Coordinates of C-alpha atoms in Angstrom, one line a residue:
Chain A
M23 CA 9.4 44.9 -2.8
A24 CA 8.1 41.4 -2.9
E25 CA 5.3 42.4 -0.6
E26 CA 3.7 44.7 -3.2
V27 CA 2.6 41.9 -5.4
L28 CA 1.5 39.6 -2.6
P29 CA -2.1 38.7 -2.5
E30 CA -4.3 38.9 0.6
T31 CA -2.9 36.4 3.0
A32 CA -6.3 35.0 4.2
A33 CA -6.8 31.5 2.8
P34 CA -10.1 31.4 0.9
P35 CA -11.9 28.1 1.1
I36 CA -10.9 25.7 -1.6
N37 CA -13.7 23.9 -3.2
L38 CA -12.2 21.1 -5.1
E39 CA -15.0 19.8 -7.3
P40 CA -14.9 16.0 -7.8
A41 CA -13.7 14.9 -11.1
P42 CA -16.6 14.4 -13.5
E43 CA -17.4 10.7 -13.3
K44 CA -16.9 8.8 -16.5
R45 CA -20.1 7.2 -17.5
A46 CA -19.3 3.5 -18.0
A47 CA -21.4 1.1 -20.0
P48 CA -24.5 -0.1 -18.1
W49 CA -23.2 -3.6 -17.6
T50 CA -20.0 -2.4 -16.0
R51 CA -22.0 -0.1 -13.7
I52 CA -24.1 -3.1 -12.6
I53 CA -20.9 -5.1 -11.9
A54 CA -19.5 -2.1 -10.1
I55 CA -22.5 -2.0 -7.8
F56 CA -22.0 -5.7 -7.0
L57 CA -18.3 -5.1 -6.4
K58 CA -19.1 -2.6 -3.7
Q59 CA -21.4 -5.0 -2.0
R60 CA -19.3 -8.1 -2.7
E61 CA -19.7 -9.7 0.7
A62 CA -23.4 -9.3 0.6
T63 CA -23.5 -10.6 -3.0
I64 CA -21.5 -13.8 -2.0
A65 CA -23.7 -14.2 1.1
I66 CA -26.7 -14.3 -1.2
V67 CA -25.1 -16.9 -3.4
V68 CA -24.4 -19.0 -0.3
I69 CA -28.0 -18.8 0.8
A70 CA -29.3 -19.6 -2.7
L71 CA -27.0 -22.7 -2.8
V72 CA -28.2 -23.9 0.6
I73 CA -31.8 -23.6 -0.5
Y74 CA -31.1 -25.3 -3.8
F75 CA -29.3 -28.3 -2.3
Q76 CA -31.8 -28.6 0.5
T77 CA -34.7 -28.9 -2.0
S78 CA -32.6 -31.3 -4.1
S79 CA -31.6 -33.6 -1.2
S80 CA -33.2 -33.9 2.1
A81 CA -29.9 -35.2 3.5
F82 CA -28.3 -31.7 3.0
L83 CA -29.3 -29.9 6.2
T84 CA -28.9 -32.9 8.6
I85 CA -26.6 -32.4 11.5
D86 CA -24.3 -35.1 10.1
N87 CA -23.9 -33.3 6.8
I88 CA -23.5 -29.9 8.4
G89 CA -20.6 -31.4 10.3
T90 CA -19.1 -32.8 7.1
L91 CA -19.7 -29.5 5.3
S92 CA -18.0 -27.5 8.1
Q93 CA -15.0 -29.8 7.9
V94 CA -14.8 -29.4 4.1
A95 CA -14.9 -25.6 4.5
A96 CA -12.8 -25.0 7.6
V97 CA -9.3 -26.0 6.3
P98 CA -9.4 -23.9 3.0
A99 CA -11.0 -21.1 5.0
I100 CA -8.1 -21.0 7.5
I101 CA -5.5 -21.0 4.6
A102 CA -7.5 -18.4 2.7
A103 CA -7.2 -16.0 5.6
G104 CA -3.4 -16.0 5.1
E105 CA -3.6 -15.9 1.3
V106 CA -5.8 -12.8 1.4
M107 CA -3.2 -10.9 3.4
L108 CA -0.5 -12.0 0.9
L109 CA -2.7 -11.2 -2.2
I110 CA -3.5 -7.8 -0.8
C111 CA 0.2 -6.9 -0.4
G112 CA 0.8 -8.1 -3.9
E113 CA 2.2 -11.6 -3.4
I114 CA 0.9 -15.2 -3.4
D115 CA 2.0 -18.5 -1.7
L116 CA 1.6 -21.6 -3.8
S117 CA 3.5 -23.8 -1.3
V118 CA 1.0 -23.5 1.6
G119 CA -0.8 -26.7 0.6
N120 CA 2.4 -28.6 1.0
V121 CA 3.2 -27.0 4.4
Y122 CA -0.2 -28.4 5.3
A123 CA 1.0 -31.9 4.4
L124 CA 4.4 -31.5 6.1
A125 CA 3.3 -30.2 9.5
P126 CA 1.6 -33.3 10.8
F127 CA 4.6 -35.4 9.9
I128 CA 6.9 -33.1 11.9
M129 CA 4.5 -33.4 14.8
Y130 CA 4.3 -37.2 14.5
F131 CA 8.1 -37.8 14.3
G132 CA 8.6 -35.3 17.1
V133 CA 6.6 -37.5 19.4
T134 CA 7.7 -41.0 18.1
D135 CA 11.4 -40.3 17.2
Y136 CA 12.4 -37.4 19.5
G137 CA 10.2 -38.2 22.5
L138 CA 8.6 -34.8 22.6
S139 CA 5.3 -34.3 24.4
L140 CA 2.4 -33.8 22.0
P141 CA 1.9 -30.1 22.8
L142 CA 5.6 -29.5 22.3
A143 CA 5.7 -31.5 19.1
L144 CA 2.7 -29.4 17.9
V145 CA 4.6 -26.2 18.6
V146 CA 7.7 -27.5 16.8
A147 CA 5.6 -28.4 13.8
L148 CA 4.2 -24.8 13.8
L149 CA 7.7 -23.4 14.1
V150 CA 8.9 -25.4 11.1
S151 CA 5.8 -24.2 9.2
A152 CA 6.7 -20.6 10.0
L153 CA 10.3 -21.3 8.9
V154 CA 9.0 -22.2 5.5
G155 CA 7.3 -18.8 5.5
V156 CA 10.6 -17.2 6.4
V157 CA 12.3 -19.0 3.5
N158 CA 9.6 -17.9 1.0
G159 CA 9.8 -14.4 2.3
I160 CA 13.6 -14.2 2.0
I161 CA 13.5 -15.5 -1.6
V162 CA 10.8 -13.1 -2.6
V163 CA 11.6 -10.0 -0.6
Y164 CA 15.4 -10.0 -0.5
L165 CA 16.3 -12.1 -3.5
Q166 CA 13.4 -10.5 -5.5
V167 CA 12.2 -13.7 -7.2
P168 CA 8.5 -13.2 -8.1
S169 CA 6.4 -15.1 -5.5
L170 CA 4.6 -17.2 -8.2
I171 CA 7.9 -18.8 -9.1
A172 CA 9.6 -18.8 -5.7
T173 CA 6.8 -20.5 -3.9
L174 CA 6.4 -23.0 -6.8
G175 CA 10.0 -24.0 -6.1
T176 CA 9.4 -24.3 -2.3
L177 CA 6.2 -26.2 -3.0
L178 CA 8.3 -28.9 -4.8
A179 CA 11.0 -28.9 -2.2
I180 CA 8.6 -29.2 0.7
N181 CA 6.8 -32.0 -1.0
G182 CA 10.2 -33.7 -1.4
I183 CA 11.0 -33.2 2.3
T184 CA 7.6 -34.7 3.3
L185 CA 8.1 -37.7 1.1
T186 CA 11.6 -38.2 2.3
I187 CA 11.0 -38.1 6.1
S188 CA 7.8 -40.3 5.7
N189 CA 9.4 -42.7 3.2
D190 CA 6.2 -42.1 1.3
F191 CA 4.2 -43.9 4.0
P192 CA 1.1 -42.6 5.9
V193 CA 1.4 -42.2 9.6
G194 CA -1.2 -42.1 12.4
T195 CA -1.8 -39.1 14.7
P196 CA -0.4 -39.1 18.2
G197 CA -2.7 -38.9 21.2
P198 CA -5.9 -40.4 19.8
G199 CA -9.0 -40.1 22.0
T200 CA -7.4 -37.4 24.2
R201 CA -9.0 -34.1 25.1
F202 CA -6.1 -32.4 23.4
A203 CA -6.8 -34.2 20.1
G204 CA -10.5 -33.3 20.4
V205 CA -9.8 -29.6 20.8
F206 CA -7.2 -29.6 18.0
G207 CA -9.4 -31.0 15.4
H208 CA -10.9 -34.3 16.3
D209 CA -14.3 -33.1 17.6
T210 CA -16.8 -32.7 14.8
F211 CA -17.1 -28.9 15.0
S212 CA -13.6 -28.2 16.3
E213 CA -12.1 -27.2 12.9
I214 CA -14.9 -24.8 12.1
W215 CA -14.6 -23.1 15.5
W216 CA -10.9 -22.6 14.9
A217 CA -11.6 -21.4 11.4
I218 CA -14.2 -18.9 12.7
G219 CA -11.9 -17.7 15.4
I220 CA -9.0 -17.2 13.0
I221 CA -11.2 -15.4 10.5
I222 CA -12.5 -13.0 13.1
V223 CA -9.0 -12.3 14.4
M224 CA -7.5 -11.9 10.9
Q225 CA -10.4 -9.6 9.8
I226 CA -9.7 -7.4 12.9
I227 CA -6.0 -7.4 12.1
L228 CA -6.7 -6.4 8.5
S229 CA -9.2 -3.7 9.2
F230 CA -8.1 -2.3 12.5
T231 CA -4.3 -2.6 13.0
R232 CA -1.3 -1.0 11.4
W233 CA -0.3 -4.4 10.0
G234 CA -3.5 -4.5 8.0
L235 CA -3.4 -0.9 7.0
H236 CA 0.3 -1.2 5.8
T237 CA -0.5 -4.5 4.0
T238 CA -3.1 -2.6 1.9
A239 CA -0.8 0.3 1.4
V240 CA 2.0 -2.0 0.2
G241 CA -0.2 -3.7 -2.3
G242 CA -2.0 -0.5 -3.4
N243 CA 1.1 1.7 -4.0
P244 CA 4.4 0.1 -3.2
L245 CA 6.5 3.2 -4.1
G246 CA 4.2 5.6 -2.3
A247 CA 4.1 3.4 0.8
S248 CA 7.9 3.3 0.9
E249 CA 8.2 7.0 0.4
V250 CA 6.0 7.5 3.4
G251 CA 8.2 5.1 5.3
V252 CA 6.2 1.9 5.4
N253 CA 8.5 -1.1 5.8
I254 CA 7.5 -3.1 2.8
R255 CA 9.9 -6.0 3.5
L256 CA 8.7 -6.5 7.0
I257 CA 5.0 -6.5 5.9
K258 CA 5.6 -9.0 3.1
M259 CA 7.8 -11.2 5.3
S260 CA 5.2 -11.3 8.1
N261 CA 2.4 -12.2 5.7
F262 CA 4.5 -15.1 4.2
I263 CA 5.1 -16.3 7.7
L264 CA 1.5 -16.0 8.7
T265 CA 0.3 -17.9 5.6
S266 CA 2.7 -20.8 6.2
L267 CA 1.8 -20.9 9.9
L268 CA -1.9 -21.1 9.1
G269 CA -1.2 -23.8 6.5
G270 CA 0.7 -25.9 9.0
F271 CA -1.9 -25.4 11.7
A272 CA -4.7 -26.4 9.3
G273 CA -2.7 -29.6 8.5
I274 CA -2.4 -30.5 12.2
L275 CA -6.2 -29.9 12.7
E276 CA -6.9 -32.3 9.8
A277 CA -4.5 -34.9 11.1
F278 CA -6.3 -35.0 14.5
L279 CA -9.7 -35.1 12.7
I280 CA -9.0 -38.1 10.5
T281 CA -6.3 -39.6 12.9
S282 CA -3.8 -40.1 10.1
S283 CA -1.7 -38.2 7.6
T284 CA -0.6 -39.0 4.1
P285 CA 2.4 -37.3 2.3
D286 CA 0.3 -36.3 -0.7
Q287 CA -2.6 -34.6 1.2
G288 CA -3.5 -31.0 0.6
G289 CA -1.1 -29.8 -2.0
T290 CA -2.0 -27.6 -4.9
N291 CA -5.7 -28.6 -4.8
L292 CA -6.1 -27.2 -1.3
M293 CA -4.0 -24.1 -2.0
F294 CA -6.0 -23.4 -5.2
T295 CA -9.3 -23.8 -3.3
A296 CA -8.1 -21.2 -0.8
V297 CA -6.9 -18.8 -3.4
A298 CA -10.1 -19.3 -5.5
G299 CA -12.2 -18.7 -2.4
A300 CA -10.3 -15.5 -1.7
V301 CA -10.8 -14.3 -5.3
I302 CA -14.5 -15.2 -5.4
G303 CA -14.8 -13.3 -2.1
G304 CA -13.5 -10.2 -3.8
T305 CA -9.8 -10.1 -3.1
A306 CA -8.1 -8.3 -6.0
L307 CA -5.6 -10.5 -7.8
Q308 CA -3.5 -7.4 -8.4
G309 CA -3.4 -6.5 -4.7
G310 CA -4.6 -3.5 -2.7
S311 CA -8.0 -4.8 -1.6
G312 CA -9.8 -7.7 -0.2
T313 CA -11.5 -9.0 3.0
I314 CA -11.0 -12.2 5.1
I315 CA -14.8 -12.6 5.6
G316 CA -15.3 -12.3 1.8
A317 CA -12.7 -15.1 1.4
F318 CA -14.5 -17.2 3.9
L319 CA -17.8 -16.8 2.0
G320 CA -16.0 -17.6 -1.2
V321 CA -14.6 -20.8 0.3
L322 CA -18.1 -21.6 1.6
V323 CA -19.5 -21.3 -1.9
L324 CA -16.9 -23.8 -3.2
S325 CA -17.5 -26.2 -0.3
L326 CA -21.2 -26.0 -0.7
L327 CA -20.9 -26.9 -4.4
N328 CA -18.5 -29.7 -3.6
N329 CA -20.6 -31.2 -0.8
G330 CA -24.0 -30.5 -2.6
F331 CA -23.0 -32.0 -5.9
D332 CA -21.6 -35.0 -4.0
L333 CA -25.0 -35.5 -2.3
I334 CA -27.1 -35.2 -5.4
G335 CA -24.7 -37.6 -7.2
V336 CA -22.9 -35.4 -9.7
N337 CA -19.9 -37.3 -11.0
A338 CA -16.7 -36.1 -9.4
N339 CA -15.0 -35.7 -12.8
T340 CA -17.8 -33.5 -14.1
F341 CA -17.7 -31.6 -10.9
N342 CA -14.1 -30.6 -11.6
I343 CA -15.0 -29.2 -15.0
I344 CA -17.8 -27.1 -13.5
I345 CA -15.8 -25.8 -10.6
G346 CA -12.7 -25.1 -12.7
A347 CA -14.8 -23.1 -15.2
A348 CA -16.6 -21.2 -12.4
I349 CA -13.3 -20.3 -10.7
L350 CA -11.8 -19.1 -14.0
V351 CA -14.9 -16.9 -14.7
A352 CA -14.6 -15.5 -11.1
M353 CA -10.9 -14.7 -11.7
I354 CA -11.5 -13.1 -15.1
L355 CA -14.3 -10.9 -13.7
N356 CA -11.9 -10.0 -10.8
V357 CA -9.2 -8.8 -13.1
R358 CA -11.5 -7.0 -15.5
L359 CA -13.1 -5.1 -12.7
Q360 CA -9.7 -4.0 -11.5
V361 CA -8.9 -2.7 -15.0
L362 CA -12.2 -0.9 -15.1
R363 CA -11.6 0.7 -11.7
K364 CA -8.1 1.9 -12.7
A365 CA -9.6 3.2 -16.0
G366 CA -12.3 5.1 -14.1
Q367 CA -9.6 6.9 -12.1
Q368 CA -7.9 8.5 -15.0
Chain B
M8 CA 16.0 43.8 -1.6
I9 CA 15.8 40.9 0.8
D10 CA 14.8 41.6 4.4
Q11 CA 17.9 40.6 6.3
T12 CA 16.2 40.8 9.7
Q13 CA 14.1 37.8 8.8
E14 CA 15.7 34.6 9.8
D15 CA 16.6 31.9 7.2
V16 CA 15.0 28.6 8.0
L17 CA 17.1 27.0 5.3
R18 CA 20.4 28.0 3.9
I19 CA 22.7 26.0 1.7
E20 CA 26.2 27.0 0.7
G21 CA 28.4 25.7 -2.1
I22 CA 26.5 22.4 -2.6
A23 CA 28.1 20.3 -5.3
K24 CA 27.2 16.8 -6.5
R25 CA 28.7 14.7 -9.2
F26 CA 27.4 11.4 -10.6
G27 CA 30.5 9.9 -12.3
A28 CA 31.5 12.2 -15.1
V29 CA 28.3 14.2 -14.8
T30 CA 28.2 17.3 -12.7
A31 CA 24.6 17.7 -11.5
L32 CA 25.2 20.6 -9.1
R33 CA 28.3 22.8 -9.4
D34 CA 28.1 25.3 -6.6
V35 CA 24.6 26.0 -5.3
H36 CA 23.9 28.8 -2.8
L37 CA 20.3 29.2 -1.8
H38 CA 18.4 30.5 1.2
L39 CA 14.8 30.3 2.3
Q40 CA 13.2 32.7 4.8
R41 CA 10.5 31.9 7.3
G42 CA 7.1 31.9 5.7
E43 CA 8.5 32.5 2.2
V44 CA 7.5 30.7 -1.0
L45 CA 10.6 30.3 -3.1
G46 CA 10.2 29.2 -6.7
L47 CA 12.9 27.0 -8.1
I48 CA 12.8 27.0 -11.9
G49 CA 15.2 25.7 -14.5
D50 CA 15.4 23.5 -17.6
N51 CA 15.3 19.7 -17.5
G52 CA 18.7 18.5 -16.4
A53 CA 19.6 21.8 -14.6
G54 CA 19.8 19.9 -11.3
K55 CA 16.4 20.7 -9.7
S56 CA 15.6 17.1 -8.8
T57 CA 19.1 16.5 -7.5
L58 CA 18.8 19.5 -5.3
I59 CA 15.5 18.3 -4.0
K60 CA 16.8 14.8 -3.3
I61 CA 19.7 16.3 -1.3
L62 CA 17.3 18.4 0.8
T63 CA 15.1 15.4 1.3
G64 CA 18.0 13.5 2.7
F65 CA 17.7 11.0 -0.1
I66 CA 21.3 11.6 -1.4
Q67 CA 24.3 13.3 0.1
P68 CA 26.2 16.2 -1.6
D69 CA 29.9 15.9 -2.3
N70 CA 30.6 19.4 -1.0
G71 CA 28.9 22.2 0.7
K72 CA 27.0 23.1 3.9
I73 CA 23.4 23.0 4.8
F74 CA 21.9 25.1 7.7
V75 CA 18.5 24.5 9.1
N76 CA 17.4 27.4 11.4
G77 CA 21.0 28.6 11.5
R78 CA 22.4 25.3 12.7
E79 CA 24.7 23.3 10.3
V80 CA 23.2 19.8 9.6
R81 CA 24.1 16.8 7.6
L82 CA 20.9 15.4 6.0
R83 CA 22.0 11.8 6.3
S84 CA 18.6 10.1 5.7
V85 CA 15.0 10.8 4.8
P86 CA 13.7 10.2 8.3
Y87 CA 16.4 12.5 9.7
A88 CA 15.5 15.3 7.3
R89 CA 11.9 14.8 8.2
S90 CA 12.7 15.0 11.9
L91 CA 14.1 18.5 11.2
G92 CA 10.7 19.4 9.6
I93 CA 11.7 19.0 6.0
E94 CA 8.8 17.3 4.1
T95 CA 8.5 16.6 0.5
V96 CA 5.4 16.2 -1.7
Y97 CA 6.6 14.1 -4.6
Q98 CA 5.1 14.3 -8.0
D99 CA 3.5 10.8 -7.6
L100 CA 2.1 12.2 -4.3
A101 CA 2.7 8.8 -2.5
L102 CA -1.0 8.3 -1.9
V103 CA -2.6 4.9 -1.7
N104 CA -5.7 4.8 -3.9
E105 CA -7.4 2.0 -2.0
L106 CA -7.2 3.7 1.3
S107 CA -9.4 6.5 2.7
V108 CA -8.3 10.1 2.8
Y109 CA -7.8 9.9 6.6
H110 CA -5.8 6.7 6.5
N111 CA -3.6 8.2 3.8
M112 CA -3.1 11.3 5.9
F113 CA -2.0 9.2 8.9
L114 CA -0.1 6.4 7.1
K115 CA 2.9 5.5 9.1
R116 CA 2.0 7.8 12.0
E117 CA -1.4 6.2 12.9
R118 CA -3.2 7.2 16.0
L119 CA -3.7 4.0 18.1
W120 CA -6.2 2.9 20.6
G121 CA -4.3 1.0 23.2
A122 CA -1.2 -0.7 21.8
L123 CA -2.6 -2.4 18.7
L124 CA -5.9 -1.1 17.4
L125 CA -6.2 1.9 15.0
N126 CA -8.1 4.8 16.5
N127 CA -10.0 5.6 13.3
G128 CA -12.3 8.1 15.1
A129 CA -9.4 10.2 16.2
M130 CA -7.7 10.0 12.8
R131 CA -11.0 10.9 11.0
R132 CA -11.5 13.9 13.3
E133 CA -7.9 15.2 13.1
A134 CA -7.8 14.7 9.3
H135 CA -11.0 16.7 9.1
E136 CA -9.5 19.5 11.3
H137 CA -6.3 19.6 9.3
L138 CA -8.1 19.9 6.0
E139 CA -10.4 22.5 7.4
Q140 CA -7.6 24.6 8.8
L141 CA -6.1 24.7 5.3
G142 CA -9.4 25.6 3.8
I143 CA -9.6 22.3 1.8
K144 CA -13.1 21.0 1.2
L145 CA -13.6 17.4 0.4
P146 CA -16.9 15.4 0.2
S147 CA -15.7 13.3 3.2
V148 CA -12.5 12.1 4.8
N149 CA -13.8 8.6 4.5
I150 CA -13.8 8.6 0.7
E151 CA -11.2 6.5 -1.1
V152 CA -8.4 8.5 -2.6
A153 CA -9.1 6.7 -5.9
K154 CA -12.3 8.7 -6.1
L155 CA -10.6 12.1 -5.8
S156 CA -9.6 14.5 -8.7
G157 CA -6.0 15.4 -9.4
G158 CA -6.3 18.7 -7.5
Q159 CA -8.0 17.0 -4.5
R160 CA -5.2 14.5 -4.3
Q161 CA -2.5 17.2 -4.4
A162 CA -4.4 19.0 -1.6
V163 CA -4.5 15.9 0.5
A164 CA -0.8 15.2 -0.1
I165 CA 0.1 18.8 0.9
A166 CA -2.2 18.6 4.0
R167 CA -0.5 15.4 5.0
A168 CA 2.9 17.0 4.8
V169 CA 1.8 20.1 6.7
S170 CA 0.0 18.1 9.4
S171 CA 3.1 16.2 10.1
D172 CA 4.7 19.4 11.4
A173 CA 6.5 20.3 8.2
K174 CA 8.4 23.6 8.6
I175 CA 10.0 23.4 5.2
L176 CA 7.9 22.0 2.4
L177 CA 9.4 20.9 -0.9
L178 CA 6.8 20.7 -3.6
D179 CA 7.9 18.9 -6.8
E180 CA 5.8 20.2 -9.7
P181 CA 2.6 20.5 -7.6
L182 CA 0.5 21.6 -10.6
A183 CA 1.7 19.1 -13.1
A184 CA -1.4 16.9 -13.2
M185 CA -4.3 19.3 -13.2
G186 CA -6.2 21.9 -15.1
A187 CA -6.0 25.6 -14.8
R188 CA -8.9 26.0 -12.3
E189 CA -7.8 23.3 -10.0
G190 CA -4.2 24.6 -10.3
A191 CA -5.4 28.1 -9.2
Q192 CA -7.0 26.5 -6.1
I193 CA -3.8 24.7 -5.2
L194 CA -1.9 28.0 -5.6
D195 CA -4.3 29.5 -3.1
L196 CA -3.6 26.6 -0.7
I197 CA 0.2 27.2 -1.1
R198 CA -0.3 30.9 -0.3
G199 CA -2.2 30.0 2.8
L200 CA 0.7 28.0 4.1
K201 CA 2.4 31.2 5.1
E202 CA 0.1 31.6 8.0
K203 CA 0.9 28.0 9.2
D204 CA 4.6 29.2 9.5
V205 CA 5.5 26.8 6.7
S206 CA 8.2 27.8 4.3
V207 CA 8.0 26.4 0.8
I208 CA 10.3 25.6 -2.1
M209 CA 8.2 25.0 -5.2
I210 CA 9.5 23.5 -8.3
G211 CA 7.7 24.3 -11.5
H212 CA 7.8 24.3 -15.2
N213 CA 5.0 26.7 -15.7
Y214 CA 6.6 30.1 -15.0
V215 CA 3.3 32.0 -15.0
Q216 CA 1.9 29.8 -12.2
V217 CA 5.2 29.9 -10.3
L218 CA 5.4 33.7 -10.4
E219 CA 1.8 33.9 -9.3
V220 CA 2.4 32.3 -6.0
C221 CA 6.1 32.7 -5.2
D222 CA 7.7 35.6 -3.3
R223 CA 11.1 35.0 -4.9
I224 CA 12.5 33.1 -7.8
N225 CA 15.7 31.2 -8.2
L226 CA 16.8 30.0 -11.6
L227 CA 19.0 26.9 -11.7
Q228 CA 21.1 26.6 -14.8
H229 CA 23.8 24.0 -15.3
G230 CA 24.1 23.2 -11.6
E231 CA 24.2 26.8 -10.4
I232 CA 21.7 29.4 -9.2
T233 CA 22.2 32.1 -11.8
F234 CA 19.3 34.3 -10.9
D235 CA 17.8 35.3 -7.6
K236 CA 15.1 38.0 -7.5
P237 CA 11.9 38.8 -5.7
V238 CA 8.8 38.6 -7.8
T239 CA 7.9 41.9 -9.4
P240 CA 5.3 42.6 -12.1
N241 CA 7.8 42.5 -15.0
L242 CA 9.9 39.6 -13.8
L243 CA 8.3 37.2 -16.2
E244 CA 9.7 39.1 -19.2
E245 CA 13.1 39.1 -17.6
I246 CA 13.0 35.3 -17.0
N247 CA 11.7 34.7 -20.5
E248 CA 14.6 36.8 -21.8
I249 CA 17.2 34.7 -19.9
V250 CA 15.6 31.4 -21.0
M251 CA 15.4 32.5 -24.6
R252 CA 19.0 33.6 -24.5
E253 CA 20.1 30.2 -23.1
Y254 CA 18.0 28.4 -25.7
R255 CA 19.7 30.4 -28.5
T256 CA 23.2 29.8 -27.1
S257 CA 22.5 26.1 -26.8
K258 CA 21.3 26.1 -30.4
V259 CA 24.4 27.9 -31.6
S260 CA 26.8 25.6 -29.7
H261 CA 24.9 22.7 -31.0
G262 CA 25.3 24.1 -34.5
Q263 CA 29.0 24.5 -34.0
T264 CA 29.6 20.9 -32.9
T265 CA 27.8 19.4 -35.8

């Protein structure tokens, strides 16, 4: 009986017309175009800044200053690579600047107090850094404390640990003048080569591996990702560990570069530079999208401003006002654009 | 009325489920034939979503038996139910706006190139093929899901479920978020699933649309299937009659208690 009312079984082609696009105000459309080409846009800003500072100060594009500039940019760029992964999956790590400070002390005391070889001490320092990531991950993923608060707590605790084990005294870096020290940060361009290598590897991981794909899925639609079977906890844990690991590694590179470490280096300033670079480079503060290369360009913009204003003699205090305002504007635009994107989907 | 020679891909007997003092399902008997589209209708709170969750492996029933292809099974988890070919398209569709159509279709079962790298080319190609087989036309499989309409998203979600070898597809309100024209296209898509050897249980509120696509209708009332009939031209009136009767009864009983 049922067959009588059945329609023809052949499936006709289904032409699902795209939803009529909501016409946004002209200025939002212009911003939307820039959003699509965000890496290109930031790259243009980088080039414009280079031209501007070169015309303002002939010292800008000297080999010495390029070396300095590369060192200013490398450390936050390495940390930004981790923060991008965390931001995309919907989390943030505020403690990474303090892991950066802790790692060289672990390495130093590993050599002086525990008689480890330098390479082994470096590995131990990286393991301790990764452990901080595990702790951050457990607090956020399993105990469900928002990462903004959880990592603020670990930030303070790690700072306390660094101050305690160092007695609030700076230490030197083991193995000065060795080839090992040169490769791990002391050579002028060592840091930037590490940074470039890490950025390339991380961009490949983000764009071309399941880890990257699932990171985007977790940030874009957590419920949907879990219904499909994506392991949200594993993704978030691994990104917390990655970020801490990169923070510790950057700290070690810097310790070899300047052959000493102080307990108060890095900290929130460095962390904020990395996060701001990521956001300027187009990583969505609400998660779901971003690129490592964009973050690198964002960090480069901040480093160029830092280094360039230094050269042309802008007062450091004034510089903080300018850079703080610029970062805030970038973040406001970032959030507004996300809101517009969401609204456009309805 | 029902062709007994056809094999049931799914049969459930005497399923019951209580949540504390609330009895969500009392004694549900239901069967689904190969290639059939079964409409499951009922009021809010009748137990539709509980039944779907049991069939998805999300929750376990207190009593009763479930047979898949004639073999008794215990749907102990979502992955296990999925391994038996039971796929669910939830109302939220579980799509990631920020990802492309093909990445969404292969999320969690990505095609790899070597051990680590995503084989985007293969996923693009296969996604395109799957969509074409189902007669779904999209501007491109590279497009972000955010840029698709409600109907297109529903079509992608159904295509994803079917392409992962679904034999029994549970559709939770597939027409909830779209207009009449797009809804009609999704109904065409659901009809076309017959040829793919996919059997469907479709939950719906809009009886007209449900009757348009389903072979048979089951009405769930107060945790029991109270009505099981093949779709005939005057079935809508019959269902309206029952629903109105229930509405009146509930009004009367409500009147008595106050």
